[in-house]
Amino acid sequence: MDIAAPLRLRVDRDALVSNWQALDRLSGQAACGAAVKANGYGLGATLVAETLAQAGCRDFFVANWAEALALAPLGLSVSVLHGLRAEDMAAAKAGIARPALSTPEQIVRWKEAGGGLCDVMVDTGMNRLGVSVAAVAERLLDGLEIDTLLSHLACADEDVAMNARQQAAFAALAGQTAARRMSLANSAGIGLGGAYHFDLTRPGLALYGGIPRADMATHLRQVAHPEAQILQRRTVRAGETVGYNATWTAPADTQVAIINLGYADGYRRALSGLGAAVVGEQRLPVLGRVSMDLTAIDVSTQPDLAEGDWLAMEYDLAQASKMSGVSQYELLTGLAQRFARG
């Protein structure tokens, strides 16, 4: 039995394509790929990848092999950023994606299994995943059939000296391996300029409407629009309170809609008393605490809203992050599976 969800996440595909096209232009001569890990940053990896492939994107990045398997029916060029565990070997040898090898052990594992096209992650200072620059100089990668040599910027959203150090360390690897391409820049890295673009950029957050650097804001549009159904409309009398811990008291008789949305759905508790729904240009504030499955909205200015109607939530990522103190990445990827996506 199919039951219509009381939550929906409207994905603006035109905005998604517009953002990728803008990032492609900003990438200059480099190709522009797309990070679709974490289920397309919460929006639906298949939906996102299909949309961007139709727009001309040719390179996609996921975190693990389960994510690669989910995209396999699309027949795309996919790189698995978390490399290659022993448990991943069957999927890797099936040819659905390339492993981004990041340790000497993974390199041995890949070679012993017969090798094939792969990517390699090099650590240029983030101290997360990647083989060392010194190991590359010592010919660790000899014998690998490398499509893309990768590294990752730690502080691209800030103007700090570490960016230039990482760029220089990565640039020094040019010609030292058999890699067909080099890739360093994430969303914010694209905004650092041409020296960081190399052959391929791989934006994530910015594709989905996040603002990685303030100077990129004019190029990007909101993509994710959460919407929730009204379960009840009620009058809260002056002096009465709403929600857990009675944090909001009605200054006058107030019309309140209780919507089917809460922190279990990824609408963060930090937006209590700060977030809003929107109708046209009208902002309808969140009242009191966001609870696990329910949120109260002031609908006094909307006399026609009733049980069963839908409300769109204000969800500009940069603005919501500033209000709540929650990162734009978490606001996106935390949107739960109870949303119908489309």
Tab-separated table of C-alpha atoms in Angstrom:
chain	number	residue	atom	x	y	z
A	1	MET	CA	0.000	0.000	0.000
A	2	ASP	CA	1.378	3.408	-0.977
A	3	ILE	CA	0.803	6.207	1.516
A	4	ALA	CA	1.412	9.786	0.465
A	5	ALA	CA	4.142	11.355	2.579
A	6	PRO	CA	3.213	14.405	4.669
A	7	LEU	CA	6.625	15.846	3.836
A	8	ARG	CA	8.139	16.619	0.462
A	9	LEU	CA	11.470	17.978	-0.635
A	10	ARG	CA	11.082	19.916	-3.843
A	11	VAL	CA	14.330	19.840	-5.805
A	12	ASP	CA	14.596	22.737	-8.242
A	13	ARG	CA	16.303	20.973	-11.149
A	14	ASP	CA	16.622	24.202	-13.136
A	15	ALA	CA	18.516	25.782	-10.224
A	16	LEU	CA	20.683	22.665	-9.903
A	17	VAL	CA	21.633	22.864	-13.590
A	18	SER	CA	22.154	26.622	-13.359
A	19	ASN	CA	24.531	26.154	-10.427
A	20	TRP	CA	26.538	23.479	-12.253
A	21	GLN	CA	26.752	25.677	-15.358
A	22	ALA	CA	27.939	28.615	-13.264
A	23	LEU	CA	30.588	26.466	-11.577
A	24	ASP	CA	31.615	25.071	-14.949
A	25	ARG	CA	32.170	28.632	-16.215
A	26	LEU	CA	34.078	29.559	-13.063
A	27	SER	CA	36.263	26.473	-13.558
A	28	GLY	CA	37.704	27.984	-16.721
A	29	GLN	CA	39.471	25.423	-18.906
A	30	ALA	CA	39.018	22.659	-16.309
A	31	ALA	CA	36.153	20.215	-16.609
A	32	CYS	CA	33.555	20.525	-13.856
A	33	GLY	CA	32.393	17.358	-12.128
A	34	ALA	CA	29.902	16.811	-9.321
A	35	ALA	CA	30.120	15.326	-5.828
A	36	VAL	CA	26.922	13.303	-5.339
A	37	LYS	CA	27.946	11.470	-2.169
A	38	ALA	CA	25.623	11.287	0.852
A	39	ASN	CA	22.678	10.631	-1.471
A	40	GLY	CA	23.356	13.722	-3.530
A	41	TYR	CA	23.880	15.803	-0.376
A	42	GLY	CA	20.457	14.678	0.788
A	43	LEU	CA	18.524	15.524	-2.375
A	44	GLY	CA	18.639	12.114	-4.054
A	45	ALA	CA	21.786	10.944	-5.822
A	46	THR	CA	20.025	9.396	-8.820
A	47	LEU	CA	17.865	12.487	-9.366
A	48	VAL	CA	20.901	14.777	-9.117
A	49	ALA	CA	23.204	12.648	-11.273
A	50	GLU	CA	20.602	12.157	-14.013
A	51	THR	CA	19.878	15.885	-14.095
A	52	LEU	CA	23.521	16.929	-14.249
A	53	ALA	CA	24.470	14.257	-16.782
A	54	GLN	CA	21.760	15.594	-19.089
A	55	ALA	CA	23.237	19.071	-18.603
A	56	GLY	CA	26.692	17.886	-19.677
A	57	CYS	CA	28.449	16.835	-16.461
A	58	ARG	CA	30.725	13.833	-17.092
A	59	ASP	CA	32.475	13.156	-13.767
A	60	PHE	CA	30.775	12.088	-10.543
A	61	PHE	CA	32.153	11.425	-7.068
A	62	VAL	CA	30.701	9.273	-4.280
A	63	ALA	CA	32.024	8.265	-0.871
A	64	ASN	CA	31.680	4.470	-0.905
A	65	TRP	CA	30.850	1.475	-3.056
A	66	ALA	CA	27.240	1.217	-1.908
A	67	GLU	CA	26.740	4.715	-3.321
A	68	ALA	CA	28.486	3.665	-6.523
A	69	LEU	CA	26.205	0.632	-6.872
A	70	ALA	CA	23.146	2.853	-6.517
A	71	LEU	CA	24.308	4.906	-9.512
A	72	ALA	CA	25.481	1.937	-11.603
A	73	PRO	CA	22.300	1.732	-13.733
A	74	LEU	CA	23.020	5.226	-15.058
A	75	GLY	CA	26.332	4.158	-16.645
A	76	LEU	CA	28.235	7.234	-15.505
A	77	SER	CA	31.932	7.851	-14.867
A	78	VAL	CA	32.134	7.547	-11.072
A	79	SER	CA	35.019	7.786	-8.620
A	80	VAL	CA	34.768	6.276	-5.118
A	81	LEU	CA	36.579	8.686	-2.821
A	82	HIS	CA	36.974	6.306	0.131
A	83	GLY	CA	39.104	3.938	-1.875
A	84	LEU	CA	39.107	0.178	-1.681
A	85	ARG	CA	38.601	-2.104	1.285
A	86	ALA	CA	38.940	-5.857	0.875
A	87	GLU	CA	35.156	-6.028	1.247
A	88	ASP	CA	34.744	-3.712	-1.768
A	89	MET	CA	36.730	-5.773	-4.227
A	90	ALA	CA	33.828	-7.556	-5.925
A	91	ALA	CA	32.064	-4.272	-6.635
A	92	ALA	CA	35.279	-2.619	-7.743
A	93	LYS	CA	36.171	-5.396	-10.185
A	94	ALA	CA	32.685	-5.216	-11.667
A	95	GLY	CA	33.794	-1.997	-13.316
A	96	ILE	CA	30.976	0.222	-12.080
A	97	ALA	CA	33.374	2.882	-10.749
A	98	ARG	CA	37.032	3.686	-10.109
A	99	PRO	CA	38.558	3.439	-6.636
A	100	ALA	CA	40.415	6.519	-5.410
A	101	LEU	CA	43.297	4.644	-3.785
A	102	SER	CA	44.638	6.404	-0.712
A	103	THR	CA	46.991	4.023	1.113
A	104	PRO	CA	49.906	1.778	0.134
A	105	GLU	CA	47.793	-1.193	1.248
A	106	GLN	CA	45.001	-0.236	-1.119
A	107	ILE	CA	47.476	0.110	-3.963
A	108	VAL	CA	48.840	-3.393	-3.302
A	109	ARG	CA	45.292	-4.738	-3.017
A	110	TRP	CA	44.337	-3.224	-6.364
A	111	LYS	CA	47.452	-4.472	-8.144
A	112	GLU	CA	47.110	-7.992	-6.752
A	113	ALA	CA	43.514	-8.100	-8.010
A	114	GLY	CA	44.702	-7.317	-11.521
A	115	GLY	CA	44.562	-3.546	-11.391
A	116	GLY	CA	42.760	-1.453	-13.934
A	117	LEU	CA	41.763	2.177	-14.186
A	118	CYS	CA	41.846	3.959	-10.832
A	119	ASP	CA	42.224	7.341	-9.197
A	120	VAL	CA	44.688	8.187	-6.435
A	121	MET	CA	44.231	10.565	-3.496
A	122	VAL	CA	47.334	12.440	-2.332
A	123	ASP	CA	47.494	14.177	1.040
A	124	THR	CA	48.878	17.702	0.606
A	125	GLY	CA	48.285	18.828	4.168
A	126	MET	CA	44.762	18.016	5.315
A	127	ASN	CA	45.927	14.842	7.088
A	128	ARG	CA	42.797	12.952	6.246
A	129	LEU	CA	42.881	10.493	3.325
A	130	GLY	CA	45.738	10.128	0.870
A	131	VAL	CA	49.214	8.827	0.188
A	132	SER	CA	52.018	11.212	1.010
A	133	VAL	CA	53.685	13.535	-1.468
A	134	ALA	CA	56.977	11.894	-0.522
A	135	ALA	CA	55.607	8.452	-1.388
A	136	VAL	CA	54.650	9.694	-4.843
A	137	ALA	CA	58.208	10.966	-5.331
A	138	GLU	CA	59.445	7.543	-4.242
A	139	ARG	CA	57.449	5.955	-7.120
A	140	LEU	CA	54.726	4.332	-5.022
A	141	LEU	CA	52.279	4.859	-7.884
A	142	ASP	CA	54.395	3.224	-10.579
A	143	GLY	CA	52.473	0.557	-12.457
A	144	LEU	CA	49.043	2.037	-11.759
A	145	GLU	CA	46.690	3.034	-14.555
A	146	ILE	CA	45.608	6.385	-13.103
A	147	ASP	CA	42.778	8.430	-14.500
A	148	THR	CA	42.834	11.295	-11.965
A	149	LEU	CA	45.289	12.333	-9.283
A	150	LEU	CA	43.287	13.947	-6.474
A	151	SER	CA	43.938	16.048	-3.413
A	152	HIS	CA	41.657	18.051	-1.124
A	153	LEU	CA	41.872	21.565	0.266
A	154	ALA	CA	41.425	21.968	4.013
A	155	CYS	CA	40.605	25.683	4.190
A	156	ALA	CA	39.352	26.760	0.767
A	157	ASP	CA	36.478	28.717	2.330
A	158	GLU	CA	39.041	30.978	4.033
A	159	ASP	CA	41.804	33.140	2.617
A	160	VAL	CA	44.726	31.574	4.440
A	161	ALA	CA	48.314	30.695	3.546
A	162	MET	CA	47.589	26.962	3.777
A	163	ASN	CA	45.689	27.114	0.481
A	164	ALA	CA	48.749	28.247	-1.444
A	165	ARG	CA	50.951	25.664	0.280
A	166	GLN	CA	48.603	22.859	-0.701
A	167	GLN	CA	48.303	24.156	-4.257
A	168	ALA	CA	52.085	24.335	-4.629
A	169	ALA	CA	52.570	20.837	-3.206
A	170	PHE	CA	49.997	19.434	-5.613
A	171	ALA	CA	51.274	21.358	-8.630
A	172	ALA	CA	54.751	19.935	-7.997
A	173	LEU	CA	53.354	16.460	-8.732
A	174	ALA	CA	52.584	17.326	-12.360
A	175	GLY	CA	54.415	14.881	-14.626
A	176	GLN	CA	55.551	12.658	-11.752
A	177	THR	CA	52.823	10.062	-12.320
A	178	ALA	CA	50.976	8.494	-15.213
A	179	ALA	CA	47.760	10.303	-14.232
A	180	ARG	CA	45.698	11.606	-17.128
A	181	ARG	CA	44.257	14.441	-15.034
A	182	MET	CA	44.768	16.332	-11.763
A	183	SER	CA	41.989	17.585	-9.478
A	184	LEU	CA	42.211	19.728	-6.346
A	185	ALA	CA	39.326	22.201	-6.139
A	186	ASN	CA	36.076	21.571	-4.302
A	187	SER	CA	33.255	24.178	-4.353
A	188	ALA	CA	35.198	26.792	-2.402
A	189	GLY	CA	38.414	25.878	-4.222
A	190	ILE	CA	36.818	26.928	-7.507
A	191	GLY	CA	36.443	30.387	-6.020
A	192	LEU	CA	40.171	30.593	-5.256
A	193	GLY	CA	40.973	31.046	-8.944
A	194	GLY	CA	42.554	29.363	-11.929
A	195	ALA	CA	45.719	28.160	-10.199
A	196	TYR	CA	43.559	25.772	-8.159
A	197	HIS	CA	41.479	24.349	-11.013
A	198	PHE	CA	43.992	22.009	-12.704
A	199	ASP	CA	42.145	19.654	-15.095
A	200	LEU	CA	38.988	18.868	-13.155
A	201	THR	CA	37.007	20.554	-10.384
A	202	ARG	CA	34.614	18.618	-8.165
A	203	PRO	CA	32.049	20.883	-6.474
A	204	GLY	CA	29.572	19.597	-3.944
A	205	LEU	CA	27.901	22.138	-1.643
A	206	ALA	CA	27.673	24.895	-4.254
A	207	LEU	CA	25.798	22.630	-6.666
A	208	TYR	CA	22.995	22.380	-4.146
A	209	GLY	CA	22.686	26.088	-3.384
A	210	GLY	CA	25.177	26.360	-0.525
A	211	ILE	CA	27.481	29.368	-0.505
A	212	PRO	CA	31.058	28.158	0.113
A	213	ARG	CA	32.564	31.636	-0.178
A	214	ALA	CA	30.721	34.953	0.059
A	215	ASP	CA	32.133	36.094	-3.284
A	216	MET	CA	30.383	33.173	-5.033
A	217	ALA	CA	26.874	33.979	-3.790
A	218	THR	CA	25.720	35.846	-6.908
A	219	HIS	CA	26.359	32.772	-9.068
A	220	LEU	CA	24.252	30.299	-7.086
A	221	ARG	CA	20.551	29.571	-6.580
A	222	GLN	CA	18.610	27.685	-3.922
A	223	VAL	CA	17.892	24.095	-4.918
A	224	ALA	CA	16.325	22.394	-1.869
A	225	HIS	CA	12.816	23.465	-0.787
A	226	PRO	CA	11.351	21.479	2.148
A	227	GLU	CA	7.553	21.503	2.363
A	228	ALA	CA	5.312	20.132	5.109
A	229	GLN	CA	1.606	19.472	5.464
A	230	ILE	CA	-0.550	21.169	8.085
A	231	LEU	CA	-1.931	18.654	10.594
A	232	GLN	CA	-3.980	21.098	12.643
A	233	ARG	CA	-4.872	24.781	12.781
A	234	ARG	CA	-5.657	26.162	16.205
A	235	THR	CA	-6.125	29.403	18.122
A	236	VAL	CA	-3.651	30.010	20.925
A	237	ARG	CA	-5.101	32.533	23.330
A	238	ALA	CA	-3.126	35.473	24.735
A	239	GLY	CA	-0.957	34.289	27.617
A	240	GLU	CA	-0.946	30.638	26.538
A	241	THR	CA	2.262	28.866	25.507
A	242	VAL	CA	3.319	26.610	22.640
A	243	GLY	CA	5.506	23.523	22.635
A	244	TYR	CA	8.029	21.893	24.907
A	245	ASN	CA	9.266	23.920	27.869
A	246	ALA	CA	6.735	26.647	27.037
A	247	THR	CA	9.392	28.843	25.430
A	248	TRP	CA	6.895	30.986	23.485
A	249	THR	CA	3.963	32.831	25.001
A	250	ALA	CA	1.253	34.332	22.817
A	251	PRO	CA	1.230	38.137	23.224
A	252	ALA	CA	-2.269	38.149	21.725
A	253	ASP	CA	-4.681	35.592	20.311
A	254	THR	CA	-2.624	33.852	17.599
A	255	GLN	CA	-3.515	31.504	14.758
A	256	VAL	CA	-1.084	28.569	14.779
A	257	ALA	CA	-0.553	25.763	12.283
A	258	ILE	CA	1.061	22.552	13.491
A	259	ILE	CA	3.032	21.016	10.630
A	260	ASN	CA	4.360	17.515	10.084
A	261	LEU	CA	8.050	18.457	10.371
A	262	GLY	CA	10.635	18.200	13.131
A	263	TYR	CA	14.235	17.531	13.979
A	264	ALA	CA	13.861	13.826	13.155
A	265	ASP	CA	13.333	15.027	9.586
A	266	GLY	CA	16.448	17.195	9.666
A	267	TYR	CA	14.665	20.451	10.435
A	268	ARG	CA	17.060	21.377	13.176
A	269	ARG	CA	16.090	22.202	16.757
A	270	ALA	CA	18.506	25.119	16.454
A	271	LEU	CA	15.910	26.812	14.221
A	272	SER	CA	13.444	27.007	17.128
A	273	GLY	CA	12.076	30.543	17.249
A	274	LEU	CA	14.290	31.507	14.295
A	275	GLY	CA	13.049	29.628	11.231
A	276	ALA	CA	9.919	30.307	9.237
A	277	ALA	CA	7.559	29.074	6.578
A	278	VAL	CA	6.877	31.300	3.583
A	279	VAL	CA	3.738	32.095	1.594
A	280	GLY	CA	4.559	34.367	-1.320
A	281	GLU	CA	6.593	37.187	0.206
A	282	GLN	CA	5.103	36.624	3.662
A	283	ARG	CA	7.338	35.120	6.349
A	284	LEU	CA	5.500	32.958	8.911
A	285	PRO	CA	7.662	32.471	12.026
A	286	VAL	CA	8.350	29.224	13.836
A	287	LEU	CA	6.879	29.459	17.336
A	288	GLY	CA	8.551	27.815	20.300
A	289	ARG	CA	10.630	24.657	20.151
A	290	VAL	CA	10.979	22.481	17.084
A	291	SER	CA	10.110	19.011	18.371
A	292	MET	CA	10.932	15.586	16.961
A	293	ASP	CA	8.111	15.411	14.424
A	294	LEU	CA	6.141	18.661	14.765
A	295	THR	CA	6.697	22.396	14.438
A	296	ALA	CA	4.334	25.292	15.183
A	297	ILE	CA	3.968	28.144	12.682
A	298	ASP	CA	2.286	31.536	13.136
A	299	VAL	CA	-0.350	31.705	10.360
A	300	SER	CA	-2.282	34.699	11.663
A	301	THR	CA	-1.786	36.532	8.363
A	302	GLN	CA	-3.070	33.564	6.333
A	303	PRO	CA	-6.763	33.034	7.131
A	304	ASP	CA	-7.283	30.544	4.298
A	305	LEU	CA	-4.656	28.015	5.376
A	306	ALA	CA	-6.257	24.872	6.763
A	307	GLU	CA	-5.602	21.268	7.725
A	308	GLY	CA	-4.144	19.371	4.753
A	309	ASP	CA	-2.609	22.426	3.106
A	310	TRP	CA	1.115	22.577	2.446
A	311	LEU	CA	3.650	25.096	3.723
A	312	ALA	CA	7.051	25.741	2.152
A	313	MET	CA	9.831	26.274	4.660
A	314	GLU	CA	12.339	29.091	4.430
A	315	TYR	CA	15.564	27.191	3.732
A	316	ASP	CA	18.189	29.441	2.215
A	317	LEU	CA	21.252	27.510	3.349
A	318	ALA	CA	23.597	30.404	4.085
A	319	GLN	CA	20.908	32.319	5.974
A	320	ALA	CA	19.713	29.266	7.921
A	321	SER	CA	23.308	28.413	8.826
A	322	LYS	CA	23.961	31.922	10.088
A	323	MET	CA	20.788	31.891	12.188
A	324	SER	CA	21.221	28.436	13.660
A	325	GLY	CA	24.978	27.954	13.878
A	326	VAL	CA	24.566	24.673	11.967
A	327	SER	CA	26.775	24.219	8.900
A	328	GLN	CA	25.227	24.402	5.446
A	329	TYR	CA	26.456	20.845	4.819
A	330	GLU	CA	24.548	19.496	7.831
A	331	LEU	CA	21.391	21.425	6.935
A	332	LEU	CA	21.414	19.665	3.552
A	333	THR	CA	22.616	16.169	4.305
A	334	GLY	CA	20.508	15.896	7.446
A	335	LEU	CA	17.220	16.053	5.538
A	336	ALA	CA	15.723	12.669	6.360
A	337	GLN	CA	14.276	9.913	4.231
A	338	ARG	CA	10.718	10.694	5.342
A	339	PHE	CA	10.656	13.415	2.685
A	340	ALA	CA	9.212	12.490	-0.686
A	341	ARG	CA	11.761	13.848	-3.144
A	342	GLY	CA	11.115	15.249	-6.561
